[in-house]
Coordinates of C-alpha atoms and ligand atoms in Angstrom, one line a residue:
Chain A
M1 CA -18.6 -49.2 5.8
I2 CA -19.4 -52.9 5.8
L3 CA -18.2 -55.0 8.7
D4 CA -17.1 -58.4 7.4
A5 CA -15.6 -60.7 9.9
G6 CA -15.0 -63.3 7.2
T7 CA -17.8 -65.5 8.5
G8 CA -20.4 -63.9 6.3
V9 CA -21.7 -61.7 9.1
T10 CA -22.4 -58.3 7.7
F11 CA -23.8 -55.2 9.5
D12 CA -24.2 -52.0 7.6
W13 CA -23.1 -49.5 10.1
S14 CA -23.5 -46.4 7.9
F15 CA -27.1 -47.5 7.1
F16 CA -27.7 -48.0 10.8
W17 CA -26.2 -44.6 11.9
G18 CA -27.8 -42.9 9.0
H19 CA -31.3 -43.9 10.2
I20 CA -30.5 -43.1 13.8
L21 CA -29.0 -39.7 13.3
E22 CA -30.9 -38.5 10.2
P23 CA -34.2 -40.2 10.3
S24 CA -36.4 -39.8 7.2
S25 CA -39.6 -37.7 7.4
A26 CA -41.6 -40.9 7.1
W27 CA -39.7 -42.3 10.1
L28 CA -40.4 -39.1 12.1
T29 CA -44.1 -39.3 11.2
G30 CA -44.1 -42.9 12.5
L31 CA -42.3 -41.9 15.7
W32 CA -44.7 -39.0 16.3
R33 CA -47.7 -41.3 15.8
T34 CA -46.2 -43.8 18.2
I35 CA -45.9 -41.1 20.8
Y36 CA -49.2 -39.3 20.5
I37 CA -51.2 -42.5 20.1
S38 CA -49.6 -43.9 23.3
V39 CA -50.2 -40.7 25.3
I40 CA -53.8 -40.2 24.2
S41 CA -54.7 -43.9 24.7
Q42 CA -53.0 -44.1 28.1
A43 CA -54.8 -40.9 29.2
L44 CA -58.2 -42.2 28.0
G45 CA -57.3 -45.6 29.5
V46 CA -56.8 -44.0 33.0
V47 CA -60.1 -42.2 32.8
L48 CA -61.9 -45.3 31.6
G49 CA -60.2 -47.4 34.3
F50 CA -61.3 -45.0 36.9
L51 CA -64.9 -45.0 35.7
I52 CA -64.9 -48.8 35.6
T53 CA -63.5 -48.9 39.1
I54 CA -66.4 -46.6 40.3
V55 CA -68.9 -48.9 38.5
R56 CA -67.3 -52.0 40.2
R57 CA -67.6 -50.4 43.6
S58 CA -71.2 -49.4 43.0
R59 CA -73.9 -50.4 45.5
L60 CA -75.9 -51.8 42.6
A61 CA -75.1 -55.4 41.8
P62 CA -76.0 -55.2 38.1
L63 CA -73.6 -52.3 37.6
R64 CA -70.8 -54.2 39.4
A65 CA -71.5 -57.2 37.1
V66 CA -71.2 -55.0 34.0
G67 CA -67.8 -53.7 35.2
S68 CA -66.5 -57.1 36.0
F69 CA -67.7 -58.5 32.7
Y70 CA -65.8 -55.7 30.8
V71 CA -62.6 -56.5 32.7
W72 CA -63.0 -60.2 32.2
V73 CA -63.5 -60.0 28.4
V74 CA -60.9 -57.3 27.7
R75 CA -58.2 -58.9 29.8
G76 CA -59.0 -62.4 28.6
T77 CA -58.5 -61.7 24.9
P78 CA -55.4 -60.6 23.0
L79 CA -54.9 -57.0 22.0
L80 CA -54.1 -58.1 18.5
V81 CA -57.5 -59.8 18.2
Q82 CA -59.2 -56.8 19.6
L83 CA -57.5 -54.5 17.1
V84 CA -58.5 -56.5 14.1
L85 CA -62.1 -57.0 15.4
V86 CA -62.6 -53.3 16.0
Y87 CA -61.0 -52.0 12.8
N88 CA -61.4 -54.7 10.2
G89 CA -64.2 -56.8 11.8
L90 CA -66.7 -54.1 12.4
A91 CA -66.2 -52.8 8.9
A92 CA -66.4 -56.2 7.3
T93 CA -69.8 -56.9 8.9
G94 CA -71.0 -53.4 8.0
I95 CA -71.6 -52.5 11.7
Y96 CA -69.2 -49.5 11.7
K97 CA -66.4 -48.3 9.4
F98 CA -63.9 -45.9 10.8
S99 CA -63.5 -43.0 8.3
D100 CA -61.2 -40.0 8.4
I101 CA -62.4 -37.0 10.4
T102 CA -61.2 -33.5 9.7
V103 CA -61.5 -30.7 12.2
G104 CA -60.0 -27.5 11.0
D105 CA -56.5 -28.2 9.8
V106 CA -56.2 -31.6 11.5
T107 CA -57.3 -34.8 9.9
V108 CA -57.6 -37.9 12.2
L109 CA -57.3 -41.0 10.1
G110 CA -60.0 -43.7 10.6
V111 CA -57.3 -46.2 11.5
V112 CA -55.9 -43.9 14.1
Q113 CA -59.4 -43.5 15.7
A114 CA -59.8 -47.3 15.8
A115 CA -56.3 -47.7 17.3
I116 CA -56.8 -45.1 20.0
L117 CA -60.3 -46.5 20.8
T118 CA -59.0 -50.1 21.1
L119 CA -55.9 -49.3 23.1
A120 CA -57.9 -47.1 25.5
V121 CA -60.5 -49.8 26.0
H122 CA -57.8 -52.4 26.5
E123 CA -55.8 -50.2 28.8
G124 CA -59.0 -49.3 30.8
A125 CA -59.4 -52.8 31.9
Y126 CA -55.9 -53.0 33.2
M127 CA -56.0 -49.6 34.8
S128 CA -59.2 -50.5 36.5
E129 CA -57.4 -53.4 38.3
I130 CA -54.5 -51.1 39.2
I131 CA -56.7 -48.3 40.5
R132 CA -58.9 -50.7 42.4
A133 CA -55.9 -52.2 44.1
S134 CA -54.5 -48.8 44.9
L135 CA -57.7 -47.6 46.5
D136 CA -57.8 -50.8 48.5
A137 CA -54.2 -50.3 49.6
V138 CA -55.1 -47.0 51.4
D139 CA -55.3 -47.6 55.1
H140 CA -59.0 -48.2 56.0
G141 CA -58.6 -46.6 59.4
Q142 CA -58.1 -43.2 57.7
I143 CA -61.3 -43.7 55.7
E144 CA -63.1 -44.4 59.0
A145 CA -61.5 -41.4 60.7
A146 CA -62.8 -39.2 57.9
A147 CA -66.3 -40.6 58.3
A148 CA -66.1 -40.0 62.0
L149 CA -65.3 -36.4 61.4
G150 CA -68.5 -36.0 59.4
M151 CA -67.1 -36.3 55.9
T152 CA -69.4 -37.8 53.3
P153 CA -68.2 -40.8 51.3
S154 CA -67.6 -38.7 48.2
L155 CA -65.7 -36.0 50.1
T156 CA -63.6 -38.7 51.8
M157 CA -63.0 -40.2 48.3
R158 CA -61.8 -36.8 47.0
I159 CA -59.6 -35.5 49.8
I160 CA -58.4 -38.6 51.6
H161 CA -58.7 -41.6 49.5
I162 CA -57.7 -40.5 46.0
P163 CA -54.7 -38.3 47.0
Q164 CA -53.2 -41.3 48.7
A165 CA -54.2 -43.8 46.1
V166 CA -52.5 -41.7 43.4
R167 CA -49.2 -42.2 45.0
I168 CA -49.6 -45.9 45.0
V169 CA -50.9 -45.9 41.4
I170 CA -48.0 -44.0 39.9
P171 CA -45.4 -46.8 39.7
P172 CA -47.7 -49.4 38.1
L173 CA -49.1 -46.6 35.8
G174 CA -45.6 -45.9 34.7
N175 CA -45.1 -49.5 33.8
E176 CA -48.4 -49.5 31.9
F177 CA -47.3 -46.6 29.8
N178 CA -44.0 -48.3 29.1
L179 CA -46.0 -51.3 27.8
M180 CA -48.4 -49.1 25.9
M181 CA -45.5 -47.5 23.9
K182 CA -44.2 -51.0 23.0
N183 CA -47.7 -52.3 22.3
T184 CA -48.2 -49.7 19.5
T185 CA -46.1 -51.9 17.3
L186 CA -49.2 -54.1 17.1
L187 CA -51.0 -51.4 15.2
S188 CA -49.0 -52.4 12.2
V189 CA -51.4 -55.2 11.6
I190 CA -54.3 -52.8 10.9
G191 CA -52.0 -50.9 8.6
L192 CA -51.3 -47.9 10.9
Q193 CA -48.1 -46.3 9.7
E194 CA -46.4 -46.0 13.0
M195 CA -42.7 -46.5 13.6
F196 CA -42.7 -50.3 13.4
L197 CA -44.6 -50.5 10.1
T198 CA -42.3 -47.8 8.7
A199 CA -39.4 -50.1 9.7
Q200 CA -41.1 -53.0 7.9
D201 CA -41.5 -50.9 4.8
I202 CA -37.9 -49.9 4.8
N203 CA -36.9 -53.5 5.3
S204 CA -39.0 -54.7 2.3
T205 CA -37.2 -52.3 0.0
T206 CA -33.6 -52.5 1.4
F207 CA -33.5 -56.0 3.0
K208 CA -31.3 -54.6 5.7
T209 CA -33.4 -56.5 8.3
F210 CA -31.1 -56.5 11.2
E211 CA -30.0 -52.9 10.8
I212 CA -33.5 -51.3 10.4
F213 CA -35.1 -53.3 13.3
A214 CA -32.0 -52.5 15.4
V215 CA -32.8 -48.8 14.7
A216 CA -36.4 -49.3 15.7
G217 CA -35.3 -51.0 18.9
C218 CA -33.0 -48.1 19.7
Y219 CA -35.9 -45.6 19.2
Y220 CA -38.2 -47.6 21.5
L221 CA -35.4 -47.9 24.0
F222 CA -35.0 -44.1 23.9
L223 CA -38.7 -43.5 24.4
T224 CA -39.0 -45.9 27.4
T225 CA -35.8 -44.5 28.9
V226 CA -36.9 -40.9 28.7
W227 CA -40.2 -42.0 30.2
G228 CA -38.4 -43.8 33.0
F229 CA -36.7 -40.5 34.0
V230 CA -40.0 -38.6 33.8
Q231 CA -41.7 -41.3 36.0
R232 CA -39.0 -41.0 38.6
G233 CA -39.5 -37.3 38.7
I234 CA -43.2 -37.7 39.2
E235 CA -42.8 -40.2 41.9
R236 CA -40.3 -38.1 43.8
K237 CA -42.5 -35.0 43.5
L238 CA -45.8 -36.7 44.6
G239 CA -44.6 -38.8 47.5
D240 CA -44.6 -37.6 51.0
P241 CA -41.1 -37.9 52.5
S242 CA -41.7 -41.2 54.2
M243 CA -42.9 -42.8 50.9
R244 CA -40.4 -41.0 48.7
V245 CA -38.4 -42.9 46.2
P246 CA -34.7 -42.6 47.1
R247 CA -32.5 -40.7 44.7
Q248 CA -30.6 -43.2 42.6
S249 CA -27.7 -43.1 40.3
A250 CA -28.2 -42.9 36.6
L251 CA -26.9 -46.5 36.3
T252 CA -29.4 -47.8 38.8
R253 CA -32.2 -45.9 37.1
L254 CA -31.3 -47.3 33.7
T255 CA -30.6 -50.8 34.6
G256 CA -32.3 -51.4 38.0
I257 CA -29.0 -52.7 39.4
G258 CA -28.9 -51.9 43.1
S259 CA -32.4 -50.7 43.3
R260 CA -34.8 -51.6 46.1
S261 CA -38.5 -51.8 46.1
T262 CA -39.9 -48.7 44.4
V263 CA -42.9 -47.9 46.7
R264 CA -43.3 -48.1 50.4
V265 CA -46.7 -47.7 51.7
E266 CA -47.1 -46.8 55.3
H267 CA -49.8 -48.6 57.3
Chain B
M1 CA -93.7 -23.0 72.1
A2 CA -94.8 -26.6 71.8
H3 CA -95.4 -26.2 68.0
H4 CA -91.8 -25.3 67.5
T5 CA -90.6 -28.6 68.8
N6 CA -88.6 -30.4 66.2
R7 CA -90.5 -33.5 65.2
E8 CA -87.3 -35.5 64.8
A9 CA -86.4 -34.8 68.4
D10 CA -87.5 -37.1 71.2
I11 CA -90.1 -35.4 73.3
T12 CA -89.0 -37.4 76.4
H13 CA -85.5 -36.1 75.9
D14 CA -83.9 -34.7 79.0
P15 CA -81.7 -31.7 78.0
G16 CA -79.0 -32.8 80.5
T17 CA -78.5 -36.1 78.7
V18 CA -76.1 -36.0 75.8
L19 CA -76.1 -39.6 74.9
S20 CA -78.8 -42.2 75.3
A21 CA -78.3 -45.7 74.0
R22 CA -81.3 -47.9 74.4
N23 CA -81.2 -51.7 74.1
V24 CA -78.6 -51.7 71.4
V25 CA -78.2 -55.1 69.8
K26 CA -75.4 -55.8 67.3
R27 CA -74.7 -59.0 65.6
F28 CA -71.9 -60.1 63.2
G29 CA -73.6 -63.0 61.5
A30 CA -74.5 -65.5 64.1
L31 CA -72.4 -63.8 66.8
T32 CA -74.3 -61.4 69.0
V33 CA -71.7 -58.8 70.1
L34 CA -74.0 -56.4 71.8
D35 CA -76.9 -58.0 73.6
G36 CA -79.2 -55.0 74.5
V37 CA -76.9 -52.4 75.9
S38 CA -78.4 -49.3 77.4
L39 CA -76.4 -46.3 78.6
D40 CA -77.2 -42.7 79.4
V41 CA -74.4 -40.1 79.6
H42 CA -75.1 -36.7 81.1
R43 CA -73.6 -33.4 80.0
Q44 CA -70.0 -33.1 81.3
E45 CA -70.0 -36.6 82.5
V46 CA -66.9 -38.8 82.0
V47 CA -67.6 -42.5 81.6
V48 CA -64.8 -45.0 81.5
M49 CA -65.6 -48.4 80.1
I50 CA -63.6 -51.6 81.0
G51 CA -64.0 -55.2 80.1
R52 CA -62.0 -58.0 78.7
S53 CA -60.9 -58.1 75.0
G54 CA -63.7 -59.2 72.8
S55 CA -66.5 -58.1 75.2
G56 CA -67.8 -55.5 72.7
K57 CA -66.4 -52.2 73.9
T58 CA -65.1 -51.1 70.5
T59 CA -68.2 -52.2 68.8
F60 CA -70.4 -50.3 71.2
L61 CA -68.4 -47.1 70.6
R62 CA -68.6 -47.6 66.9
C63 CA -72.4 -48.0 67.1
L64 CA -72.7 -44.7 68.8
N65 CA -71.6 -42.8 65.7
H66 CA -72.9 -45.3 63.3
L67 CA -69.5 -46.6 62.1
E68 CA -71.4 -49.9 62.7
S69 CA -75.1 -50.3 61.9
I70 CA -77.2 -51.7 64.7
D71 CA -79.7 -54.6 64.5
S72 CA -82.2 -53.2 67.0
G73 CA -82.4 -50.5 69.7
E74 CA -81.5 -46.9 69.2
V75 CA -78.8 -44.3 69.8
L76 CA -79.8 -40.7 70.5
V77 CA -77.3 -37.9 70.8
N78 CA -78.9 -34.7 72.1
G79 CA -82.3 -36.4 71.6
R80 CA -81.7 -37.1 67.9
R81 CA -81.4 -40.6 66.5
V82 CA -78.1 -41.5 65.0
G83 CA -78.1 -43.5 61.8
Y84 CA -81.8 -44.2 61.5
R85 CA -85.1 -42.5 61.0
E86 CA -88.5 -43.8 62.0
E87 CA -90.6 -44.7 58.9
T88 CA -94.0 -46.4 59.3
D89 CA -92.8 -47.8 62.7
Q90 CA -89.7 -49.4 60.9
P91 CA -86.3 -47.8 61.5
V92 CA -84.7 -47.0 58.1
E93 CA -81.1 -46.3 57.7
E94 CA -80.4 -42.6 57.0
S95 CA -78.7 -41.4 53.8
P96 CA -74.9 -41.2 54.0
S97 CA -75.0 -37.4 54.0
K98 CA -77.5 -37.3 57.0
I99 CA -75.3 -39.8 58.9
A100 CA -72.3 -37.6 58.2
V101 CA -74.1 -34.6 59.7
A102 CA -74.9 -36.5 62.8
R103 CA -71.3 -37.5 63.2
R104 CA -70.1 -33.8 63.3
N105 CA -71.2 -33.6 66.9
I106 CA -69.4 -36.8 68.0
G107 CA -65.6 -36.9 68.2
F108 CA -63.9 -40.2 67.9
V109 CA -60.4 -41.1 68.9
F110 CA -59.1 -44.4 67.6
Q111 CA -56.7 -46.8 69.1
H112 CA -54.4 -46.5 66.1
F113 CA -54.7 -42.7 65.6
N114 CA -55.7 -43.0 61.9
L115 CA -54.1 -39.7 61.0
F116 CA -54.3 -38.7 57.3
A117 CA -50.8 -39.8 56.2
H118 CA -50.6 -37.4 53.3
L119 CA -51.4 -34.3 55.3
S120 CA -49.4 -32.3 57.9
A121 CA -50.6 -32.2 61.5
L122 CA -52.2 -28.8 60.8
D123 CA -54.0 -30.0 57.7
N124 CA -55.2 -33.1 59.5
I125 CA -56.9 -30.8 61.9
T126 CA -58.2 -28.2 59.5
A127 CA -59.5 -30.7 56.8
A128 CA -62.9 -31.4 58.3
P129 CA -63.6 -27.8 59.7
I130 CA -62.9 -26.4 56.2
K131 CA -64.6 -29.1 54.0
V132 CA -67.4 -30.1 56.3
L133 CA -68.3 -27.0 58.3
G134 CA -67.2 -24.6 55.6
L135 CA -65.0 -22.6 57.9
P136 CA -62.7 -20.1 56.2
K137 CA -59.2 -21.4 55.9
N138 CA -57.5 -18.9 58.1
E139 CA -60.1 -19.3 60.8
A140 CA -59.7 -23.1 60.7
Q141 CA -55.9 -22.7 60.9
E142 CA -56.2 -20.4 63.8
R143 CA -58.4 -22.9 65.6
A144 CA -56.0 -25.7 64.7
R145 CA -53.0 -23.8 66.0
D146 CA -54.8 -23.1 69.3
L147 CA -55.6 -26.8 69.6
L148 CA -52.0 -27.8 68.8
K149 CA -50.9 -25.5 71.6
R150 CA -53.4 -27.0 74.0
V151 CA -52.1 -30.5 73.3
G152 CA -48.5 -29.3 73.6
L153 CA -47.6 -29.6 69.9
A154 CA -47.5 -26.0 68.8
D155 CA -44.1 -26.6 67.0
K156 CA -45.4 -29.7 65.1
A157 CA -47.9 -27.9 62.8
D158 CA -46.1 -28.7 59.6
A159 CA -45.0 -32.2 60.6
R160 CA -46.2 -35.2 58.7
P161 CA -47.7 -38.0 60.8
S162 CA -44.9 -40.4 59.8
T163 CA -42.4 -38.1 61.6
L164 CA -44.4 -38.0 64.9
S165 CA -44.1 -40.3 67.8
G166 CA -47.1 -42.4 68.9
G167 CA -48.0 -40.1 71.7
E168 CA -47.7 -37.1 69.4
K169 CA -49.9 -38.7 66.8
Q170 CA -52.6 -39.4 69.3
R171 CA -52.5 -35.9 70.6
V172 CA -52.9 -34.6 67.0
A173 CA -55.8 -37.0 66.6
I174 CA -57.5 -35.6 69.7
A175 CA -57.0 -32.1 68.4
R176 CA -58.4 -33.1 65.0
A177 CA -61.6 -34.4 66.7
L178 CA -61.9 -31.3 68.9
A179 CA -61.6 -29.0 65.9
M180 CA -65.2 -30.0 65.0
R181 CA -66.3 -28.7 68.5
P182 CA -68.1 -31.9 69.3
E183 CA -70.4 -32.2 72.3
L184 CA -69.4 -35.8 72.9
M185 CA -66.0 -37.4 72.6
L186 CA -65.5 -41.1 72.3
F187 CA -62.0 -42.6 73.0
D188 CA -61.3 -46.2 72.1
E189 CA -58.3 -47.4 74.0
P190 CA -56.4 -44.2 73.1
T191 CA -53.2 -45.2 74.9
S192 CA -53.0 -49.0 74.4
A193 CA -51.0 -48.7 71.2
L194 CA -48.4 -46.4 72.8
D195 CA -45.1 -47.1 74.4
P196 CA -45.4 -46.8 78.2
E197 CA -43.5 -43.5 78.4
M198 CA -46.0 -41.8 76.1
V199 CA -49.2 -42.8 77.8
G200 CA -48.9 -40.0 80.4
E201 CA -48.8 -37.2 77.8
V202 CA -52.0 -38.4 76.2
L203 CA -53.9 -39.0 79.4
A204 CA -52.9 -35.5 80.6
V205 CA -54.6 -34.0 77.5
M206 CA -57.7 -36.1 78.2
K207 CA -57.7 -35.2 81.8
E208 CA -57.6 -31.5 81.0
L209 CA -60.4 -31.9 78.5
A210 CA -62.5 -33.6 81.2
T211 CA -61.7 -30.7 83.6
E212 CA -63.0 -28.3 81.0
G213 CA -66.3 -30.1 81.0
M214 CA -66.2 -32.2 77.9
T215 CA -68.6 -35.1 77.9
M216 CA -66.5 -38.2 77.3
I217 CA -66.8 -42.0 77.0
V218 CA -63.4 -43.6 77.3
V219 CA -62.6 -47.2 76.8
S220 CA -59.4 -47.6 78.8
H221 CA -57.8 -49.9 81.3
E222 CA -55.7 -47.1 82.8
M223 CA -57.2 -47.5 86.3
S224 CA -55.4 -44.5 87.8
F225 CA -56.9 -42.3 85.1
A226 CA -60.3 -43.9 85.7
R227 CA -60.0 -43.2 89.5
S228 CA -59.1 -39.6 89.1
V229 CA -61.1 -38.5 86.1
A230 CA -64.1 -40.8 85.6
D231 CA -67.5 -40.0 87.1
R232 CA -68.6 -43.5 86.4
L233 CA -67.0 -46.8 85.6
V234 CA -68.8 -49.3 83.3
M235 CA -67.9 -52.9 83.2
F236 CA -68.6 -54.7 79.9
D237 CA -68.8 -58.5 79.6
S238 CA -70.0 -60.6 76.6
G239 CA -72.0 -57.8 75.1
H240 CA -73.7 -56.7 78.4
I241 CA -73.0 -54.0 80.9
V242 CA -72.7 -56.1 84.0
E243 CA -72.0 -53.4 86.5
Q244 CA -71.5 -49.7 86.7
G245 CA -71.0 -47.1 89.4
P246 CA -68.5 -44.6 90.9
P247 CA -65.0 -45.9 90.1
E248 CA -63.9 -46.0 93.7
R249 CA -66.8 -48.2 94.6
L250 CA -66.4 -50.5 91.6
I251 CA -62.7 -50.9 92.1
T252 CA -62.8 -51.5 95.9
A253 CA -66.1 -53.3 96.2
P254 CA -67.1 -54.9 92.9
Q255 CA -70.5 -56.6 93.1
H256 CA -70.1 -58.9 90.1
D257 CA -67.8 -61.9 89.9
R258 CA -66.8 -60.9 86.4
T259 CA -65.8 -57.5 87.5
R260 CA -63.8 -58.9 90.4
S261 CA -61.9 -61.4 88.3
F262 CA -61.3 -58.8 85.6
L263 CA -59.9 -56.2 88.0
R264 CA -57.7 -58.9 89.6
L265 CA -56.5 -59.7 86.1
L266 CA -55.7 -56.0 85.5
T267 CA -53.7 -55.5 88.7
D268 CA -51.9 -58.8 88.3
G269 CA -51.2 -58.3 84.6
A270 CA -50.0 -54.7 84.7
Ligands
LIG1 N1 -66.3 -56.5 61.7 C1 -66.5 -57.6 62.5 N2 -66.9 -58.7 61.9 C2 -67.0 -59.8 62.7 N3 -66.8 -59.9 64.0 C3 -66.4 -58.7 64.6 C4 -66.2 -57.5 63.9 N4 -65.8 -56.6 64.7 C5 -65.8 -57.2 66.0 N5 -66.1 -58.5 65.9 C6 -66.2 -59.4 67.0 O1 -67.0 -58.8 68.0 C7 -66.6 -59.1 69.3 C8 -66.4 -57.8 70.1 O2 -65.3 -57.1 69.5 P1 -64.8 -55.7 70.0 O3 -66.0 -54.8 70.1 O4 -63.7 -55.3 69.2 O5 -64.4 -56.0 71.5 P2 -63.5 -55.2 72.5 O6 -63.3 -53.8 71.9 O7 -64.2 -55.2 73.8 O8 -62.2 -56.0 72.6 C9 -65.3 -59.9 69.1 O9 -65.7 -61.3 69.2 C10 -64.9 -59.6 67.7 O10 -64.2 -60.7 67.1
LIG2 MG1 -61.5 -52.8 71.4

C-alpha cells in the first residue's frame, strides 16, 4: 500500500511494517550485535571507570595525574575519532591490527574487538566522573563514624561507602547505557555490521530512506524503552525506603510527564 | 616481670589513667586551634567540657582518636600512643590499620549521629563488631539487641535511620559505639542537634552509662547534666584549658573571667 496525498509524499507502509514485524536475519544479527556490544562495553566501562576512580583517589600524585590525563583526553575527543584511530589508524601505521579470534565455536571479529575496546575506554572516562561524584555524595560523617568504630579505610569503602554510592550511581549509569546503545550507530564508520549499517545497506538497494531509518528508529526506541523499565526496577529494588523512586504510571515512565527528581539523597 | 613490659607502653603510665593528652597542639594552616592542651582522665571519671563555639572542643575530641592529626604533643589511651609511633625520636604517623586498631577502644558519639543510612538500627550496631572484631553474627546481634534494650529502643531493631527521630538516632549511635565495648567514650555535643523534648532521653542514657562506671568525656552545655553527672568540668577557651574542677565549684565560683562570662552567657541564653 502506498500512501499518496497527492503532494508527492509517499510512505511505503507495507515495507515499513514488513521490516518491523518480520525483520530479516541480517537485521536480527545487527540488532543482536547492537545489544551485546552495548552490554559488554558498558560493563567493561563501569569496571574501568571504577579503577580510574581508585587511581584518581590514590595517595600518589603521579598516579592521580595519570588518571586525570586519561579522563581529560578521552572526554576531550570525539568517539568517532577514537573509533577510527583505534581500528583504522593503528592498523594503517602498523602498530596493531585487530584480527578475528576464534574460541571454540565462537568467532569474535577484529572490528568487534576494536569496537568494544574503544567504547569501553570511552565509557570508562565518563563512568569515572560519575563514580567519583557518587562516592563524594555519600555523607562524610558516616565515613568518619566508620573510622571511629575502628574500620580500616578499605573496609569502610566496602561496607559503608560503596553500598551507598551504588544507589546514587544507578540513575546516571542508566542514562549512560541509554547513550551507549545509541552510540553504537557510530560503529558503522568502521564497517561494523550493526543495526544502523544494516539499515544503510538496505537503503542503498531499496532507496526507501525514510521507511528503513524509521524502522531503525523504532528498534532503538524499543531498546531504550525496555531498558528504561529495567532501570526503574533496579532503582526501586536497591533504594532504601527513604530514597526509593516513587511508583509511576506507564505514561510518566515513558514520557517523563509528571515525574519529579529521580533520586533523593539523604544527608 | 619487667622484661614482659610491652615496649610500646609508657613505663610511667599509671593504670588508673585511661586517657592522657600531653601538650596537644593542632593547627589548621596558620590558625592554632589547640595550643598545648593537657588532660588526664581517670578510669570511671566523667569529664564535661564547655567553652564557646570555635574554642576547639570538637577538634580536641577528634584528636583523641586521631580523626585529626596533631602537630605536636601526644595522646595516650591506656598508656599507648594514638596515631603515632616514636621513630628515631621523631613521631611518625601510624599505618591506617594500626590507627584503626587503636580506635576500637574509643567510642565516639557525633553531634549529627552519623548513622549508616543504608543499614537498619541493628545492622548499624553489629557492623563493626562483626567486621572489625570478628564476632559471630548471632553473638553480635545478641549484643546489639541487649544494647537496644538498654537505650530503650528494643522495638526499633529493624528501623532504618531515616524513620527514627533525632533522639532515637542518637541513642542508636550510642549503642553502636558501646557495641565495641570501648574503655573510653567521647561525646561531641550529643544533644545540641536535638529538639528540646528529645534531649532528656539521650541524657538519661548517658547518665546511666556514667553510673555503670564508663569513662567519659562529654562536650555539652547541659549544665544540669554536668552538675549531676560530671566529676570534673573543663573550661575551654581559644585552644586552652583555662579552668577545671568540680562542677559545683566551677559553676558557683569560677576563677577565670572567661569562665564567668561564658557561664553568664549560658544561663542568659538558655
Ligand atoms: N577542618 C578544619 N579546617 C580548618 N579550620 C577548622 C577545621 N575544623 C575546625 N576548624 C576551626 O578550628 C576552630 C575550632 O573549631 P572546633 O574545634 O569545631 O570548635 P568548637 O567545637 O569548640 O566549637 C574554629 O575556628 C574552626 O573554624
Ligand atoms: Mg564543636
